[in-house]
PDB file of C-alpha atoms in Angstrom:
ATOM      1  CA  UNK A  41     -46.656 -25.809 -75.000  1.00 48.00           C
ATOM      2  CA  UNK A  42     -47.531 -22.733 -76.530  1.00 47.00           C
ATOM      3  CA  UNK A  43     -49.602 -21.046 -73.667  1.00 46.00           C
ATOM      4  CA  UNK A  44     -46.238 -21.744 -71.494  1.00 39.00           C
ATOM      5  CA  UNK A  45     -44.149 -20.129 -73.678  1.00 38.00           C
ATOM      6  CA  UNK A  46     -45.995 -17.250 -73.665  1.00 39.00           C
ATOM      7  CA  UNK A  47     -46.991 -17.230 -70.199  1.00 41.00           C
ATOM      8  CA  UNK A  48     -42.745 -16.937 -69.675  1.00 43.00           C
ATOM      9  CA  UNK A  49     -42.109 -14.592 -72.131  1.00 44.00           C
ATOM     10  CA  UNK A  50     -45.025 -12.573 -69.658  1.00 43.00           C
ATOM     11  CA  UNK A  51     -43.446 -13.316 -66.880  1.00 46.00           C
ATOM     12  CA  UNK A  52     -39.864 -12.715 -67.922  1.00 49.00           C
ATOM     13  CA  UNK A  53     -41.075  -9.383 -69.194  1.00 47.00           C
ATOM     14  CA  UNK A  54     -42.430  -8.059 -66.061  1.00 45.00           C
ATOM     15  CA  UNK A  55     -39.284  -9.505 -63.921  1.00 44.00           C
ATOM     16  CA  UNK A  56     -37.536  -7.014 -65.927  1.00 48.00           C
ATOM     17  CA  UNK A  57     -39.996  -4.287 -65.692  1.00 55.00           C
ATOM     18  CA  UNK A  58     -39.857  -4.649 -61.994  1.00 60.00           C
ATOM     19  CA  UNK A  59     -36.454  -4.154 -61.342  1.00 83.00           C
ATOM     20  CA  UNK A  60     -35.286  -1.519 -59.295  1.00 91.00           C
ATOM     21  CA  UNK A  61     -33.493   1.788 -60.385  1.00 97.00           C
ATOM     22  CA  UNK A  62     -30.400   2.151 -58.394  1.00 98.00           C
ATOM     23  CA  UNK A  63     -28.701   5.190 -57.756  1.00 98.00           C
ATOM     24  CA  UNK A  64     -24.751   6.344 -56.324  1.00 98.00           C
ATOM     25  CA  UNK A  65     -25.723   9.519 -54.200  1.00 98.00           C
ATOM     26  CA  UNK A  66     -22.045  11.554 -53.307  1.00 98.00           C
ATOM     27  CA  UNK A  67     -22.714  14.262 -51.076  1.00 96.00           C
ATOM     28  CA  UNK A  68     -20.963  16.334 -47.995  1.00 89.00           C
ATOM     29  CA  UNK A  69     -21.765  15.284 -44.521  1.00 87.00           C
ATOM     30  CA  UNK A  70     -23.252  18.320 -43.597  1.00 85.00           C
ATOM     31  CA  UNK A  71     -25.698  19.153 -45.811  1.00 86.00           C
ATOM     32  CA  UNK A  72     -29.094  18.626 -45.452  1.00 86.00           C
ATOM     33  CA  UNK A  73     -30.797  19.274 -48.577  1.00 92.00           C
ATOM     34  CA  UNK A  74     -28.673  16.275 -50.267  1.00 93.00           C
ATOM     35  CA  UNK A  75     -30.624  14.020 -47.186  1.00 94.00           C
ATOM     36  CA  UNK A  76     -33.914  15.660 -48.403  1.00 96.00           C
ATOM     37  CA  UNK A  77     -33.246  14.447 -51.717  1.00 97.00           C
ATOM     38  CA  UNK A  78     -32.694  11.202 -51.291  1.00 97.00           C
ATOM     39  CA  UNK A  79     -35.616  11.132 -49.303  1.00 97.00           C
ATOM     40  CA  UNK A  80     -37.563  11.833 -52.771  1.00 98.00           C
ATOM     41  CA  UNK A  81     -35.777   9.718 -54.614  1.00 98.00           C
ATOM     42  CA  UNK A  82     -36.403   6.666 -52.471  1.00 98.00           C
ATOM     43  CA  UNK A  83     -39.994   7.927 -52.062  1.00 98.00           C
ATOM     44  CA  UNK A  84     -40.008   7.641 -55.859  1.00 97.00           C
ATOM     45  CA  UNK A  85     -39.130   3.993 -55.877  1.00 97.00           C
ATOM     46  CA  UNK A  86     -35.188   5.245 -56.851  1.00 98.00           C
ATOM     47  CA  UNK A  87     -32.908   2.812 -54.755  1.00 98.00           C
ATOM     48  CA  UNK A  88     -30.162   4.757 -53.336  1.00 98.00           C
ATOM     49  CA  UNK A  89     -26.505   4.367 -52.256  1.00 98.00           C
ATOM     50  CA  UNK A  90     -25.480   7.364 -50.146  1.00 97.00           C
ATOM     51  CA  UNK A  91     -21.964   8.140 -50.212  1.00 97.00           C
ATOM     52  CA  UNK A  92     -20.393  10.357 -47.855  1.00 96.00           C
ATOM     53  CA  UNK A  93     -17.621  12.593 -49.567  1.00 94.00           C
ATOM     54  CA  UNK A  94     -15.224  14.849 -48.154  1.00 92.00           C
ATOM     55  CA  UNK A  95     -14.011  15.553 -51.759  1.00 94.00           C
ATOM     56  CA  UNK A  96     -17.121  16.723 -54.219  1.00 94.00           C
ATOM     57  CA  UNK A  97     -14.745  18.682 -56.334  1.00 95.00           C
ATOM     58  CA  UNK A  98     -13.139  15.949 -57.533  1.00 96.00           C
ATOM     59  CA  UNK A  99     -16.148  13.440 -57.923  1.00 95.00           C
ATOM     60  CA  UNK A 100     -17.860  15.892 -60.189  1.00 96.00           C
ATOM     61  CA  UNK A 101     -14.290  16.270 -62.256  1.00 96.00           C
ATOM     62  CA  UNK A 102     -14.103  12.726 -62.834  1.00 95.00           C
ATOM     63  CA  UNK A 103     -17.887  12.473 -63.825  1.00 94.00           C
ATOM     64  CA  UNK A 104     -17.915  15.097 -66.209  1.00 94.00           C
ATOM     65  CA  UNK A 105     -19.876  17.728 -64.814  1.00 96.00           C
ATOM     66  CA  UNK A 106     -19.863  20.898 -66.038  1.00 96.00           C
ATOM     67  CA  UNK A 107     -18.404  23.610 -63.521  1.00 95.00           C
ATOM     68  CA  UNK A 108     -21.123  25.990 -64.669  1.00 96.00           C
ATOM     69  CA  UNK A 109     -24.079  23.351 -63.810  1.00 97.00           C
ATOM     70  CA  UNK A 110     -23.140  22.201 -60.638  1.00 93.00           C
ATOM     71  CA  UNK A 111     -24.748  22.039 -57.387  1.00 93.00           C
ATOM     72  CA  UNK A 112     -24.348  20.437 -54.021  1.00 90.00           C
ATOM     73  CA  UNK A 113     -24.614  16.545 -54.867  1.00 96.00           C
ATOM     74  CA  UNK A 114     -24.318  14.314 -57.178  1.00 97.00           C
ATOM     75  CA  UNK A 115     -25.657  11.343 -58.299  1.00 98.00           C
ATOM     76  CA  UNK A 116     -24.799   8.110 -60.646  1.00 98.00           C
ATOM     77  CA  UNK A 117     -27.433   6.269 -62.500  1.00 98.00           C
ATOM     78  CA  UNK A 118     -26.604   3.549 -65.385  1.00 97.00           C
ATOM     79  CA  UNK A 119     -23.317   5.434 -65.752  1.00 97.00           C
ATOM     80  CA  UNK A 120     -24.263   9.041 -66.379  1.00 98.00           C
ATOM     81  CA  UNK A 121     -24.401  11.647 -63.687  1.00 98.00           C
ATOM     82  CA  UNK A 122     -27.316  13.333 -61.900  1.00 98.00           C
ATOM     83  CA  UNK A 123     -26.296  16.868 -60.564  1.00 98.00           C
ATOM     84  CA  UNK A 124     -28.310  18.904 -58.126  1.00 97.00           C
ATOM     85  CA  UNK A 125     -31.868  18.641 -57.609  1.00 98.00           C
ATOM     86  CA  UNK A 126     -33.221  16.812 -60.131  1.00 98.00           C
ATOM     87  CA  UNK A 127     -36.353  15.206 -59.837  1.00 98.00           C
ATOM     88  CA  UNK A 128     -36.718  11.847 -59.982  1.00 98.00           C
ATOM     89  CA  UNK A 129     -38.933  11.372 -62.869  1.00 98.00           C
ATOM     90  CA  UNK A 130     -36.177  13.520 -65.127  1.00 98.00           C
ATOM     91  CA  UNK A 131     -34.140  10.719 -63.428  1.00 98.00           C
ATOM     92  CA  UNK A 132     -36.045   8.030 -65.043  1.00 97.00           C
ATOM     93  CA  UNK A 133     -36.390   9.304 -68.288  1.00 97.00           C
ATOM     94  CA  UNK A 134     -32.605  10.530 -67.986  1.00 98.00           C
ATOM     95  CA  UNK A 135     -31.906   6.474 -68.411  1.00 97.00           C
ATOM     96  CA  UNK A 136     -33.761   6.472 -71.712  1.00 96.00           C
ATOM     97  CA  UNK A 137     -31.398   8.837 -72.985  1.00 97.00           C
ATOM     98  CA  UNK A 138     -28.307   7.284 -74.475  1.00 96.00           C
ATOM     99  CA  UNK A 139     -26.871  10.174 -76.485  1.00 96.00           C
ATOM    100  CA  UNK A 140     -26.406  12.074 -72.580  1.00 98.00           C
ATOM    101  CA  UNK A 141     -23.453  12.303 -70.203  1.00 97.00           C
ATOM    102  CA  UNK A 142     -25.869  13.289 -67.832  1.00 98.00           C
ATOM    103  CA  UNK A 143     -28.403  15.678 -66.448  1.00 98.00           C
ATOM    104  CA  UNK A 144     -28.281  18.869 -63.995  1.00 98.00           C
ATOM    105  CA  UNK A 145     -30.528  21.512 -62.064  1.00 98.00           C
ATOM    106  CA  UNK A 146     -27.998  24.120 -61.787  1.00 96.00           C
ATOM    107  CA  UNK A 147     -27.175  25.534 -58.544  1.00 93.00           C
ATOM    108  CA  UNK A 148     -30.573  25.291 -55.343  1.00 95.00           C
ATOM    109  CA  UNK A 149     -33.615  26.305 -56.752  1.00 97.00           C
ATOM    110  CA  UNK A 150     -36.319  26.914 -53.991  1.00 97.00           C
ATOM    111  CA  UNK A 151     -38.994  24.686 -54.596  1.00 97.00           C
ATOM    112  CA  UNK A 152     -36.645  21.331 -56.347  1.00 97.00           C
ATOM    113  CA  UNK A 153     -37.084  18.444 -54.654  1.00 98.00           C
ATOM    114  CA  UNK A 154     -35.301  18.177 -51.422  1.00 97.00           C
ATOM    115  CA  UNK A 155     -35.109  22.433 -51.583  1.00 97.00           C
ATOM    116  CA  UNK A 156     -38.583  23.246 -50.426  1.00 96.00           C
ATOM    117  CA  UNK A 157     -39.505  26.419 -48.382  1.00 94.00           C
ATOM    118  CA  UNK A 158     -43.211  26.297 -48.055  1.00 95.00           C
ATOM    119  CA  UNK A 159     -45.356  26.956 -50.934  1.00 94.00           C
ATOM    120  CA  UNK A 160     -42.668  29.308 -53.227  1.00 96.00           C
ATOM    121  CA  UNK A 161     -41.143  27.594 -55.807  1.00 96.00           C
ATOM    122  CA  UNK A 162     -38.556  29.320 -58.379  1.00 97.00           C
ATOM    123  CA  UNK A 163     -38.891  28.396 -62.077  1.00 98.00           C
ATOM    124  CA  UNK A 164     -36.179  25.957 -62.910  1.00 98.00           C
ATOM    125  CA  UNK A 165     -34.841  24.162 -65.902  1.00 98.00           C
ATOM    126  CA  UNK A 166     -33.361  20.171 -65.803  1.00 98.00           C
ATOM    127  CA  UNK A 167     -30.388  20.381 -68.588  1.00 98.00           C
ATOM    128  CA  UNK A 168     -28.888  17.798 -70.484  1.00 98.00           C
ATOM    129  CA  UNK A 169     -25.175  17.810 -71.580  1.00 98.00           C
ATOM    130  CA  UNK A 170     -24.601  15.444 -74.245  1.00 97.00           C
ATOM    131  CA  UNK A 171     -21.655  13.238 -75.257  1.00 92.00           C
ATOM    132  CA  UNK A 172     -20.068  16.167 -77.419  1.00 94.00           C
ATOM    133  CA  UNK A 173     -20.782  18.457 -74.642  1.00 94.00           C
ATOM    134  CA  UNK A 174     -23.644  20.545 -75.352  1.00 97.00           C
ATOM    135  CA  UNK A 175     -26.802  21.483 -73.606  1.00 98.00           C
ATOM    136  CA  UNK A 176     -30.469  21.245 -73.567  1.00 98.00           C
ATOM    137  CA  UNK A 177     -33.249  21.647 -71.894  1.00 98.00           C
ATOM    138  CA  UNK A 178     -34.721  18.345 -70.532  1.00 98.00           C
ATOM    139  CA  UNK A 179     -37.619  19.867 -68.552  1.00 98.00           C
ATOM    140  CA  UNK A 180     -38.887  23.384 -67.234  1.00 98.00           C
ATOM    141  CA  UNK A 181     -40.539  23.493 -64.159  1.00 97.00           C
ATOM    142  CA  UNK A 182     -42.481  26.985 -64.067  1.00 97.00           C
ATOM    143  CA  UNK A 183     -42.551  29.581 -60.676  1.00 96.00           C
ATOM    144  CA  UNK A 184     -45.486  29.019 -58.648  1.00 90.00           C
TER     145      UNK A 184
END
């Protein structure tokens, strides 16, 4: 009796370690860098909704995203928003997170994922914005 309840509590425990991350992607129908990063996100086992939006403005207003850190997209995971190019594992440890609103890489930094132009890559920053509004600095990703 005692092997099976531990052998479920196993079980049960990897059930939930296996379930998938799903994400709400908004983005304009024209742009292709939003399409690149999905691509990364589903390549980095993120499950992804795409929505097509003709309104972005208004989708960032009602998520809470701070004019000064947006970008083209943005995303939904667990309830907070994703803005811009962040990469997916920022996404993942994003979820760990529950003092932040969400998380943003201001404006298209050459290099992000789903903003690559070769080899260059510009130094960038993943920012946090918690509940009472403030800002930090999740991760730094340096020029190469």
């Amino acid at each position: 009796m005692r092997s099976l309840l531990l052998l479920t509590t196993l079980l049960g425990g990897l059930a939930q370690a296996a379930e998938p991350v799903t994400m709400d992607v908004y983005r304009d129908p024209n742009c292709g860098c939003c399409k690149a990063w999905i691509s990364h996100l589903r390549d980095n086992g993120i499950q992804v909704r795409d929505h097509v939006e003709p309104d972005m403005a208004a989708v960032k207003t009602r998520l809470g995203v701070p004019h000064s850190l947006g970008s083209c997209h943005t995303g939904v995971v667990d309830g907070k928003f994703v803005e811009g190019h962040v990469p997916a594992s920022d996404v993942l440890r994003l979820r760990e997170r529950p003092d932040l609103l969400g998380a943003a890489v201001p404006g298209m930094p050459v290099g992000s994922p789903g903003m690559e132009m070769g080899d260059r890559v510009d130094a960038y920053q993943v920012i946090g914005v918690a509940r009472d509004g403030r800002e930090s600095v999740l991760s730094e990703y340096p020029a190469r």
